[in-house]
PDB file of C-alpha atoms in Angstrom:
ATOM      1  CA  MET A   1      40.748  19.434  40.416  1.00 50.00           C
ATOM      2  CA  ASP A   2      40.524  20.507  44.054  1.00 47.00           C
ATOM      3  CA  ILE A   3      37.261  21.939  45.309  1.00 45.00           C
ATOM      4  CA  LEU A   4      37.104  23.383  48.822  1.00 46.00           C
ATOM      5  CA  GLY A   5      40.488  21.788  49.501  1.00 43.00           C
ATOM      6  CA  ILE A   6      39.338  18.264  48.562  1.00 35.00           C
ATOM      7  CA  ARG A   7      40.668  16.483  45.509  1.00 41.00           C
ATOM      8  CA  ILE A   8      37.869  15.242  43.289  1.00 35.00           C
ATOM      9  CA  ASP A   9      38.521  13.194  40.159  1.00 39.00           C
ATOM     10  CA  LYS A  10      36.299  12.920  37.090  1.00 42.00           C
ATOM     11  CA  VAL A  11      34.397  16.135  37.712  1.00 55.00           C
ATOM     12  CA  ASN A  12      33.916  18.788  35.042  1.00 77.00           C
ATOM     13  CA  MET A  13      34.223  22.479  35.760  1.00 77.00           C
ATOM     14  CA  ASN A  14      30.495  23.187  35.646  1.00 78.00           C
ATOM     15  CA  LYS A  15      30.061  20.628  38.414  1.00 78.00           C
ATOM     16  CA  ALA A  16      32.953  22.218  40.323  1.00 80.00           C
ATOM     17  CA  VAL A  17      31.266  25.621  40.172  1.00 82.00           C
ATOM     18  CA  GLU A  18      27.978  24.149  41.405  1.00 78.00           C
ATOM     19  CA  ILE A  19      29.728  22.535  44.377  1.00 77.00           C
ATOM     20  CA  ALA A  20      31.680  25.726  45.173  1.00 80.00           C
ATOM     21  CA  LYS A  21      28.462  27.773  45.244  1.00 80.00           C
ATOM     22  CA  SER A  22      27.346  25.702  48.225  1.00 76.00           C
ATOM     23  CA  GLY A  23      30.597  26.134  50.128  1.00 78.00           C
ATOM     24  CA  SER A  24      33.475  28.603  50.283  1.00 82.00           C
ATOM     25  CA  GLY A  25      33.265  29.543  46.605  1.00 89.00           C
ATOM     26  CA  GLN A  26      36.906  28.583  46.044  1.00 91.00           C
ATOM     27  CA  ILE A  27      38.026  26.329  43.208  1.00 91.00           C
ATOM     28  CA  ILE A  28      41.649  25.255  42.677  1.00 91.00           C
ATOM     29  CA  ILE A  29      42.406  23.669  39.311  1.00 91.00           C
ATOM     30  CA  LYS A  30      45.324  21.260  39.356  1.00 90.00           C
ATOM     31  CA  GLU A  31      48.020  21.355  36.676  1.00 90.00           C
ATOM     32  CA  GLY A  32      46.939  19.913  33.354  1.00 91.00           C
ATOM     33  CA  ILE A  33      45.215  20.581  30.027  1.00 92.00           C
ATOM     34  CA  TYR A  34      41.422  20.715  30.146  1.00 92.00           C
ATOM     35  CA  ASN A  35      39.302  20.522  27.002  1.00 93.00           C
ATOM     36  CA  GLU A  36      36.145  22.308  28.191  1.00 91.00           C
ATOM     37  CA  ASN A  37      33.937  25.306  27.511  1.00 93.00           C
ATOM     38  CA  ASN A  38      30.390  26.506  28.252  1.00 95.00           C
ATOM     39  CA  ILE A  39      31.163  26.796  31.991  1.00 93.00           C
ATOM     40  CA  THR A  40      28.578  29.051  33.638  1.00 94.00           C
ATOM     41  CA  ILE A  41      29.246  31.085  36.794  1.00 94.00           C
ATOM     42  CA  ASN A  42      26.041  32.291  38.440  1.00 94.00           C
ATOM     43  CA  SER A  43      26.408  32.460  42.196  1.00 93.00           C
ATOM     44  CA  GLU A  44      25.100  34.453  45.153  1.00 91.00           C
ATOM     45  CA  ILE A  45      28.512  34.149  46.857  1.00 93.00           C
ATOM     46  CA  PRO A  46      31.907  35.238  45.457  1.00 95.00           C
ATOM     47  CA  ILE A  47      33.579  32.652  43.219  1.00 94.00           C
ATOM     48  CA  SER A  48      37.372  32.311  43.078  1.00 95.00           C
ATOM     49  CA  ILE A  49      38.978  30.110  40.412  1.00 94.00           C
ATOM     50  CA  LYS A  50      42.735  29.693  40.562  1.00 94.00           C
ATOM     51  CA  GLY A  51      45.168  27.508  38.651  1.00 93.00           C
ATOM     52  CA  GLU A  52      47.884  25.594  40.485  1.00 92.00           C
ATOM     53  CA  GLY A  53      50.918  24.926  38.304  1.00 93.00           C
ATOM     54  CA  ASN A  54      50.583  25.012  34.519  1.00 95.00           C
ATOM     55  CA  VAL A  55      46.826  25.013  33.927  1.00 94.00           C
ATOM     56  CA  VAL A  56      45.534  25.245  30.349  1.00 95.00           C
ATOM     57  CA  ILE A  57      41.901  25.353  29.264  1.00 95.00           C
ATOM     58  CA  ASP A  58      41.758  24.559  25.543  1.00 95.00           C
ATOM     59  CA  GLY A  59      38.605  24.893  23.462  1.00 94.00           C
ATOM     60  CA  THR A  60      39.855  22.970  20.418  1.00 94.00           C
ATOM     61  CA  ASP A  61      37.102  21.085  18.548  1.00 93.00           C
ATOM     62  CA  LEU A  62      34.337  22.220  20.902  1.00 92.00           C
ATOM     63  CA  ALA A  63      31.109  24.076  20.129  1.00 91.00           C
ATOM     64  CA  GLU A  64      31.408  27.826  19.494  1.00 92.00           C
ATOM     65  CA  LEU A  65      30.653  28.827  23.091  1.00 95.00           C
ATOM     66  CA  SER A  66      32.713  30.844  25.578  1.00 97.00           C
ATOM     67  CA  ILE A  67      34.849  28.909  28.044  1.00 96.00           C
ATOM     68  CA  PHE A  68      33.475  30.898  31.004  1.00 96.00           C
ATOM     69  CA  THR A  69      30.135  32.710  30.943  1.00 97.00           C
ATOM     70  CA  ILE A  70      29.756  34.963  33.987  1.00 97.00           C
ATOM     71  CA  LYS A  71      26.238  35.867  35.113  1.00 95.00           C
ATOM     72  CA  SER A  72      26.895  36.984  38.690  1.00 91.00           C
ATOM     73  CA  GLY A  73      28.794  39.823  40.264  1.00 87.00           C
ATOM     74  CA  GLU A  74      31.921  38.842  42.214  1.00 96.00           C
ATOM     75  CA  VAL A  75      34.359  36.553  40.400  1.00 97.00           C
ATOM     76  CA  SER A  76      38.147  36.165  40.300  1.00 97.00           C
ATOM     77  CA  ILE A  77      40.027  34.072  37.740  1.00 97.00           C
ATOM     78  CA  GLU A  78      43.770  33.657  38.232  1.00 98.00           C
ATOM     79  CA  LYS A  79      46.776  31.793  36.866  1.00 97.00           C
ATOM     80  CA  ILE A  80      45.063  30.063  33.939  1.00 97.00           C
ATOM     81  CA  SER A  81      46.081  29.889  30.286  1.00 98.00           C
ATOM     82  CA  PHE A  82      43.195  29.960  27.813  1.00 98.00           C
ATOM     83  CA  ARG A  83      43.531  29.058  24.148  1.00 97.00           C
ATOM     84  CA  ASN A  84      41.847  27.953  20.911  1.00 96.00           C
ATOM     85  CA  ASN A  85      38.147  28.628  21.349  1.00 93.00           C
ATOM     86  CA  PRO A  86      36.102  30.048  18.430  1.00 90.00           C
ATOM     87  CA  ALA A  87      33.130  31.662  20.221  1.00 95.00           C
ATOM     88  CA  LYS A  88      31.608  34.675  18.468  1.00 96.00           C
ATOM     89  CA  PHE A  89      31.722  36.832  21.625  1.00 97.00           C
ATOM     90  CA  GLY A  90      34.609  36.248  24.033  1.00 97.00           C
ATOM     91  CA  GLY A  91      36.251  32.909  23.389  1.00 97.00           C
ATOM     92  CA  ALA A  92      37.616  32.710  26.939  1.00 98.00           C
ATOM     93  CA  ILE A  93      35.302  34.893  29.045  1.00 98.00           C
ATOM     94  CA  ASN A  94      31.884  36.352  28.317  1.00 98.00           C
ATOM     95  CA  VAL A  95      30.108  38.549  30.871  1.00 98.00           C
ATOM     96  CA  GLN A  96      26.917  40.436  30.049  1.00 95.00           C
ATOM     97  CA  GLY A  97      24.170  42.338  31.782  1.00 94.00           C
ATOM     98  CA  ALA A  98      21.260  44.064  30.098  1.00 92.00           C
ATOM     99  CA  SER A  99      20.654  47.628  28.977  1.00 86.00           C
ATOM    100  CA  GLY A 100      19.102  50.435  30.986  1.00 76.00           C
ATOM    101  CA  SER A 101      18.477  49.772  34.677  1.00 77.00           C
ATOM    102  CA  SER A 102      19.552  46.118  34.369  1.00 87.00           C
ATOM    103  CA  LEU A 103      23.313  46.678  34.175  1.00 94.00           C
ATOM    104  CA  LEU A 104      25.090  43.765  35.868  1.00 96.00           C
ATOM    105  CA  ASP A 105      26.882  44.967  39.028  1.00 96.00           C
ATOM    106  CA  VAL A 106      30.273  43.237  38.992  1.00 97.00           C
ATOM    107  CA  ASN A 107      33.540  43.009  40.857  1.00 98.00           C
ATOM    108  CA  ILE A 108      35.650  40.905  38.495  1.00 98.00           C
ATOM    109  CA  LEU A 109      39.386  40.269  38.750  1.00 98.00           C
ATOM    110  CA  ILE A 110      41.424  38.570  36.018  1.00 98.00           C
ATOM    111  CA  ASN A 111      45.017  38.087  37.137  1.00 98.00           C
ATOM    112  CA  GLU A 112      48.068  36.294  35.720  1.00 98.00           C
ATOM    113  CA  CYS A 113      46.186  34.741  32.820  1.00 98.00           C
ATOM    114  CA  ASN A 114      47.208  34.108  29.223  1.00 98.00           C
ATOM    115  CA  PHE A 115      44.823  34.328  26.277  1.00 98.00           C
ATOM    116  CA  ASP A 116      46.105  32.943  22.996  1.00 98.00           C
ATOM    117  CA  ASN A 117      44.682  32.163  19.564  1.00 97.00           C
ATOM    118  CA  PHE A 118      41.019  33.073  19.836  1.00 97.00           C
ATOM    119  CA  SER A 119      39.488  33.487  16.415  1.00 92.00           C
ATOM    120  CA  SER A 120      35.916  33.324  15.163  1.00 87.00           C
ATOM    121  CA  ASN A 121      34.860  33.266  11.528  1.00 82.00           C
ATOM    122  CA  ALA A 122      31.389  34.481  12.462  1.00 89.00           C
ATOM    123  CA  SER A 123      30.350  37.809  10.970  1.00 91.00           C
ATOM    124  CA  GLY A 124      30.270  40.512  13.628  1.00 92.00           C
ATOM    125  CA  SER A 125      32.428  38.630  16.136  1.00 95.00           C
ATOM    126  CA  GLN A 126      33.817  40.791  18.944  1.00 96.00           C
ATOM    127  CA  GLY A 127      36.320  40.491  21.757  1.00 97.00           C
ATOM    128  CA  GLY A 128      38.295  37.463  20.611  1.00 97.00           C
ATOM    129  CA  ALA A 129      39.347  36.517  24.152  1.00 98.00           C
ATOM    130  CA  ILE A 130      37.102  38.579  26.478  1.00 98.00           C
ATOM    131  CA  TYR A 131      33.718  40.163  25.775  1.00 98.00           C
ATOM    132  CA  ALA A 132      31.941  42.283  28.400  1.00 98.00           C
ATOM    133  CA  LYS A 133      28.731  44.272  27.938  1.00 96.00           C
ATOM    134  CA  TYR A 134      26.215  46.279  30.004  1.00 96.00           C
ATOM    135  CA  LEU A 135      28.198  46.335  33.253  1.00 97.00           C
ATOM    136  CA  LYS A 136      28.642  48.564  36.280  1.00 96.00           C
ATOM    137  CA  GLY A 137      31.034  48.171  39.184  1.00 97.00           C
ATOM    138  CA  SER A 138      34.640  47.180  38.469  1.00 98.00           C
ATOM    139  CA  LEU A 139      36.570  45.004  36.044  1.00 98.00           C
ATOM    140  CA  THR A 140      40.302  44.637  36.688  1.00 98.00           C
ATOM    141  CA  ILE A 141      42.740  42.834  34.392  1.00 98.00           C
ATOM    142  CA  ASN A 142      46.274  42.458  35.768  1.00 98.00           C
ATOM    143  CA  ASN A 143      49.502  40.760  34.697  1.00 98.00           C
ATOM    144  CA  SER A 144      47.968  39.058  31.666  1.00 98.00           C
ATOM    145  CA  ASN A 145      48.881  38.417  28.026  1.00 98.00           C
ATOM    146  CA  PHE A 146      46.597  38.648  24.991  1.00 98.00           C
ATOM    147  CA  THR A 147      48.101  37.208  21.808  1.00 98.00           C
ATOM    148  CA  ASN A 148      47.123  36.046  18.324  1.00 98.00           C
ATOM    149  CA  SER A 149      43.380  36.685  18.524  1.00 98.00           C
ATOM    150  CA  ILE A 150      41.055  37.869  15.763  1.00 96.00           C
ATOM    151  CA  ALA A 151      37.601  39.447  15.735  1.00 96.00           C
ATOM    152  CA  LYS A 152      35.628  40.255  12.606  1.00 94.00           C
ATOM    153  CA  SER A 153      34.256  43.430  14.203  1.00 94.00           C
ATOM    154  CA  TRP A 154      35.332  45.260  17.409  1.00 94.00           C
ATOM    155  CA  GLY A 155      38.293  44.402  19.614  1.00 97.00           C
ATOM    156  CA  GLY A 156      40.598  41.691  18.346  1.00 97.00           C
ATOM    157  CA  ALA A 157      41.357  40.451  21.873  1.00 98.00           C
ATOM    158  CA  LEU A 158      39.143  42.459  24.240  1.00 98.00           C
ATOM    159  CA  THR A 159      35.812  44.244  23.957  1.00 98.00           C
ATOM    160  CA  VAL A 160      34.053  46.121  26.757  1.00 98.00           C
ATOM    161  CA  GLY A 161      30.830  47.608  25.424  1.00 95.00           C
ATOM    162  CA  TYR A 162      27.870  49.691  26.586  1.00 93.00           C
ATOM    163  CA  SER A 163      29.313  50.280  30.061  1.00 94.00           C
ATOM    164  CA  ALA A 164      30.108  53.987  29.774  1.00 90.00           C
ATOM    165  CA  TYR A 165      27.015  55.315  31.503  1.00 83.00           C
ATOM    166  CA  GLU A 166      27.686  57.737  34.356  1.00 79.00           C
ATOM    167  CA  ASP A 167      28.572  55.741  37.491  1.00 85.00           C
ATOM    168  CA  ALA A 168      28.724  52.547  35.434  1.00 93.00           C
ATOM    169  CA  LEU A 169      31.921  50.478  34.943  1.00 96.00           C
ATOM    170  CA  ASP A 170      35.424  51.311  36.166  1.00 97.00           C
ATOM    171  CA  LEU A 171      37.932  49.378  34.074  1.00 98.00           C
ATOM    172  CA  VAL A 172      41.581  48.894  35.068  1.00 98.00           C
ATOM    173  CA  ILE A 173      44.209  47.203  32.881  1.00 98.00           C
ATOM    174  CA  SER A 174      47.693  46.934  34.373  1.00 98.00           C
ATOM    175  CA  ASN A 175      50.922  45.111  33.530  1.00 98.00           C
ATOM    176  CA  CYS A 176      49.412  43.473  30.464  1.00 98.00           C
ATOM    177  CA  ASN A 177      50.606  42.739  26.944  1.00 98.00           C
ATOM    178  CA  PHE A 178      48.518  42.824  23.752  1.00 98.00           C
ATOM    179  CA  GLU A 179      50.431  41.422  20.797  1.00 98.00           C
ATOM    180  CA  ASN A 180      49.579  40.184  17.276  1.00 98.00           C
ATOM    181  CA  ASN A 181      45.818  40.697  17.565  1.00 98.00           C
ATOM    182  CA  SER A 182      43.528  42.006  14.850  1.00 97.00           C
ATOM    183  CA  GLY A 183      39.977  43.233  14.266  1.00 95.00           C
ATOM    184  CA  ASN A 184      38.017  45.456  11.929  1.00 95.00           C
ATOM    185  CA  ASN A 185      38.107  48.225  14.556  1.00 95.00           C
ATOM    186  CA  GLY A 186      40.381  48.241  17.584  1.00 97.00           C
ATOM    187  CA  GLY A 187      43.002  45.693  16.615  1.00 97.00           C
ATOM    188  CA  ALA A 188      43.787  44.860  20.243  1.00 98.00           C
ATOM    189  CA  ALA A 189      40.875  46.294  22.238  1.00 98.00           C
ATOM    190  CA  TYR A 190      37.653  48.281  21.995  1.00 97.00           C
ATOM    191  CA  LEU A 191      36.748  49.805  25.362  1.00 97.00           C
ATOM    192  CA  MET A 192      33.555  51.615  26.338  1.00 95.00           C
ATOM    193  CA  ALA A 193      33.457  52.158  30.110  1.00 95.00           C
ATOM    194  CA  ASN A 194      32.804  55.057  32.457  1.00 93.00           C
ATOM    195  CA  THR A 195      36.447  55.317  33.578  1.00 95.00           C
ATOM    196  CA  ILE A 196      39.409  53.488  32.081  1.00 97.00           C
ATOM    197  CA  THR A 197      42.877  53.268  33.616  1.00 98.00           C
ATOM    198  CA  ILE A 198      45.687  51.573  31.677  1.00 98.00           C
ATOM    199  CA  VAL A 199      49.177  51.338  33.196  1.00 98.00           C
ATOM    200  CA  ASN A 200      52.419  49.485  32.411  1.00 98.00           C
ATOM    201  CA  THR A 201      50.847  47.841  29.380  1.00 98.00           C
ATOM    202  CA  SER A 202      52.194  47.209  25.868  1.00 98.00           C
ATOM    203  CA  PHE A 203      50.413  47.084  22.515  1.00 98.00           C
ATOM    204  CA  ILE A 204      52.673  45.530  19.879  1.00 98.00           C
ATOM    205  CA  ASN A 205      52.055  44.386  16.279  1.00 98.00           C
ATOM    206  CA  ASN A 206      48.268  44.719  16.409  1.00 98.00           C
ATOM    207  CA  ASN A 207      46.280  45.445  13.268  1.00 98.00           C
ATOM    208  CA  ALA A 208      42.891  46.902  12.328  1.00 97.00           C
ATOM    209  CA  THR A 209      41.276  46.603   8.925  1.00 95.00           C
ATOM    210  CA  TYR A 210      39.876  50.106   9.420  1.00 95.00           C
ATOM    211  CA  SER A 211      40.906  51.900  12.638  1.00 94.00           C
ATOM    212  CA  PRO A 212      42.552  52.135  15.118  1.00 97.00           C
ATOM    213  CA  GLY A 213      45.477  49.739  14.959  1.00 97.00           C
ATOM    214  CA  ALA A 214      45.640  49.024  18.688  1.00 98.00           C
ATOM    215  CA  LEU A 215      43.118  50.667  21.012  1.00 98.00           C
ATOM    216  CA  GLU A 216      39.713  52.345  20.665  1.00 96.00           C
ATOM    217  CA  LEU A 217      38.347  54.330  23.619  1.00 96.00           C
ATOM    218  CA  TYR A 218      34.690  55.256  23.311  1.00 91.00           C
ATOM    219  CA  ASN A 219      32.732  57.706  25.464  1.00 89.00           C
ATOM    220  CA  CYS A 220      34.976  57.452  28.531  1.00 91.00           C
ATOM    221  CA  THR A 221      37.319  59.269  30.873  1.00 93.00           C
ATOM    222  CA  ALA A 222      40.657  57.529  30.416  1.00 96.00           C
ATOM    223  CA  THR A 223      44.174  57.777  31.817  1.00 97.00           C
ATOM    224  CA  MET A 224      47.219  55.959  30.531  1.00 98.00           C
ATOM    225  CA  ASP A 225      50.682  55.797  32.077  1.00 98.00           C
ATOM    226  CA  ASN A 226      53.912  54.012  31.167  1.00 98.00           C
ATOM    227  CA  CYS A 227      52.457  52.231  28.143  1.00 98.00           C
ATOM    228  CA  SER A 228      54.027  51.260  24.817  1.00 98.00           C
ATOM    229  CA  PHE A 229      52.477  51.291  21.339  1.00 98.00           C
ATOM    230  CA  ILE A 230      54.873  49.736  18.834  1.00 98.00           C
ATOM    231  CA  ASN A 231      54.410  48.511  15.246  1.00 98.00           C
ATOM    232  CA  ASN A 232      50.607  48.751  15.192  1.00 98.00           C
ATOM    233  CA  THR A 233      48.856  49.319  11.859  1.00 98.00           C
ATOM    234  CA  ALA A 234      45.470  50.567  10.678  1.00 97.00           C
ATOM    235  CA  GLY A 235      43.997  50.419   7.190  1.00 95.00           C
ATOM    236  CA  ASN A 236      42.378  53.853   7.368  1.00 91.00           C
ATOM    237  CA  ALA A 237      43.576  56.082  10.204  1.00 85.00           C
ATOM    238  CA  ALA A 238      44.568  56.213  13.895  1.00 93.00           C
ATOM    239  CA  ALA A 239      47.548  53.901  13.793  1.00 95.00           C
ATOM    240  CA  ALA A 240      47.648  53.398  17.583  1.00 97.00           C
ATOM    241  CA  ILE A 241      44.705  54.988  19.464  1.00 97.00           C
ATOM    242  CA  LYS A 242      41.313  56.415  18.566  1.00 95.00           C
ATOM    243  CA  LEU A 243      39.171  58.398  21.009  1.00 91.00           C
ATOM    244  CA  GLU A 244      35.464  58.797  20.238  1.00 87.00           C
ATOM    245  CA  PHE A 245      32.758  60.734  22.035  1.00 80.00           C
ATOM    246  CA  VAL A 246      28.965  60.747  22.053  1.00 73.00           C
ATOM    247  CA  ASN A 247      26.941  63.960  21.991  1.00 69.00           C
ATOM    248  CA  ASN A 248      25.125  64.823  25.219  1.00 64.00           C
ATOM    249  CA  GLN A 249      27.033  62.192  27.179  1.00 62.00           C
ATOM    250  CA  PRO A 250      29.630  62.658  29.971  1.00 59.00           C
ATOM    251  CA  ILE A 251      32.844  64.295  28.772  1.00 62.00           C
ATOM    252  CA  THR A 252      35.232  62.040  26.874  1.00 80.00           C
ATOM    253  CA  SER A 253      38.882  62.627  27.722  1.00 89.00           C
ATOM    254  CA  LEU A 254      42.265  60.904  27.595  1.00 94.00           C
ATOM    255  CA  GLN A 255      45.434  61.757  29.510  1.00 96.00           C
ATOM    256  CA  ILE A 256      48.649  59.976  28.466  1.00 97.00           C
ATOM    257  CA  THR A 257      51.911  60.155  30.447  1.00 98.00           C
ATOM    258  CA  ASN A 258      55.335  58.478  30.239  1.00 98.00           C
ATOM    259  CA  SER A 259      54.397  56.399  27.204  1.00 98.00           C
ATOM    260  CA  ILE A 260      56.134  55.316  23.997  1.00 98.00           C
ATOM    261  CA  PHE A 261      54.780  55.429  20.419  1.00 98.00           C
ATOM    262  CA  GLU A 262      57.042  53.893  17.753  1.00 98.00           C
ATOM    263  CA  ASN A 263      56.586  52.746  14.150  1.00 97.00           C
ATOM    264  CA  ASN A 264      52.788  52.819  14.147  1.00 97.00           C
ATOM    265  CA  VAL A 265      51.272  53.167  10.673  1.00 96.00           C
ATOM    266  CA  GLY A 266      47.789  54.292   9.698  1.00 87.00           C
TER     267      GLY A 266
END
């Protein structure tokens, strides 16, 4: 692993984050497979974590804790493959603030990452790969793949919750793929943010025990362009998308353009 441009051997990622907090905030992970989780990011300066070559962080046989837990505002994670971690909330990434006036103000970028095979047997598990809650600011997920993840409750691969307050979180998902994920509700994703923009993204072969098969949008203003929903299934209704609103909250709306819906069943 390189930290601040210096190669350091026999250092775990928690130690790397601690060192980066005292310097430029930049961490470069060299090619390899790393068996780690419970890595906490809590820094007063921006933290950038980037893989170089084929970098895999694998949570096999570790405690049921997220790989990364983010507790501070400005973080970027790029070019890393995450897999096989059974945390109840966000096997790869967990970021949470608190309710009311304590929303965590974030500027988080996730770019060119892969999330595969996150599954928890815990009752009420949410967001197989990524779980975010009580946020304001921005969360951007680009050029990433979410596959083969399971949640017992909301969002098979991705859950963003309790971030739909006025002027709270702006969520952008672009050039992503959600495939073969499942959950009780929102087979691929359950999203509750102030504004949601989804572009050039595919939802394929996702499944919900109840509804919807692919994507639930809750109490938000959402736009979607050039997206594909193919072969998603729901046990009850809303084969592809479900839009829910809350009384006396900002208007919930969804605009869809240039998108494909094929062979969805619910």
